């Protein structure tokens, strides 16, 4: 968790000062360009938000099924 916070702060610092622009390359957050993805994307905005929600719901359902199989339950 600490590493993710450090990367986020590096990305934030890079966006605030031109002298720290190199710090953006240290962060995985620099690869995420939401405006460019939404502007040039052929994906529908509902698919961009609904897709991850469907994946998360399927993962949750699978985890609940696996837990109920008593493989993880105590």
Coordinates of C-alpha atoms in Angstrom, one line a residue:
X1 CA 0.0 0.0 0.0
X2 CA 2.9 2.3 0.8
X3 CA 4.4 1.8 -2.6
X4 CA 1.1 2.7 -4.3
X5 CA 0.9 5.9 -2.3
X6 CA 4.5 6.8 -3.2
X7 CA 3.7 6.3 -6.9
X8 CA 0.6 8.4 -6.6
X9 CA 2.5 11.2 -4.9
X10 CA 5.2 11.0 -7.6
X11 CA 2.6 11.3 -10.3
X12 CA 1.0 14.2 -8.5
X13 CA 4.3 16.0 -8.0
X14 CA 5.1 15.6 -11.7
X15 CA 1.9 17.2 -12.7
X16 CA 2.4 20.2 -10.4
X17 CA 5.9 21.2 -11.4
X18 CA 7.7 21.0 -14.8
X19 CA 11.0 20.3 -13.2
X20 CA 9.6 17.1 -11.7
X21 CA 8.2 15.8 -14.9
X22 CA 10.6 12.9 -14.8
X23 CA 8.9 11.7 -11.6
X24 CA 5.8 10.7 -13.7
X25 CA 7.8 7.8 -15.2
X26 CA 8.3 6.3 -11.7
X27 CA 4.5 5.9 -11.3
X28 CA 2.1 3.4 -12.9
X29 CA -0.5 6.2 -12.7
X30 CA 1.2 8.1 -15.5
X31 CA 0.0 5.5 -17.9
X32 CA -3.6 6.1 -17.1
X33 CA -4.9 8.9 -19.3
X34 CA -8.7 9.0 -18.6
X35 CA -9.5 11.9 -20.9
X36 CA -7.6 10.5 -23.9
X37 CA -9.2 7.0 -23.3
X38 CA -12.7 8.4 -23.2
X39 CA -12.2 10.9 -26.0
X40 CA -10.6 8.6 -28.6
X41 CA -12.3 5.4 -27.5
X42 CA -14.8 3.5 -29.5
X43 CA -16.1 2.0 -26.3
X44 CA -19.4 3.2 -25.0
X45 CA -19.2 5.0 -21.6
X46 CA -21.5 2.4 -20.1
X47 CA -19.1 -0.3 -21.1
X48 CA -16.2 1.5 -19.6
X49 CA -17.9 1.7 -16.2
X50 CA -20.2 -1.4 -16.4
X51 CA -17.5 -3.8 -17.6
X52 CA -15.3 -3.5 -14.4
X53 CA -18.5 -3.7 -12.3
X54 CA -19.5 -7.0 -14.0
X55 CA -16.0 -8.4 -13.5
X56 CA -16.1 -7.4 -9.8
X57 CA -19.5 -8.9 -9.3
X58 CA -18.4 -12.1 -11.0
X59 CA -15.3 -12.3 -8.8
X60 CA -17.4 -11.7 -5.7
X61 CA -19.9 -14.4 -6.7
X62 CA -17.0 -16.8 -7.4
X63 CA -15.3 -16.0 -4.0
X64 CA -18.6 -16.5 -2.2
X65 CA -19.2 -19.9 -3.9
X66 CA -15.6 -20.9 -3.1
X67 CA -16.0 -19.9 0.5
X68 CA -19.3 -21.8 0.8
X69 CA -17.6 -24.9 -0.5
X70 CA -15.7 -24.9 2.8
X71 CA -12.3 -24.8 1.1
X72 CA -11.6 -21.5 2.8
X73 CA -14.1 -21.5 5.6
X74 CA -12.8 -22.1 9.1

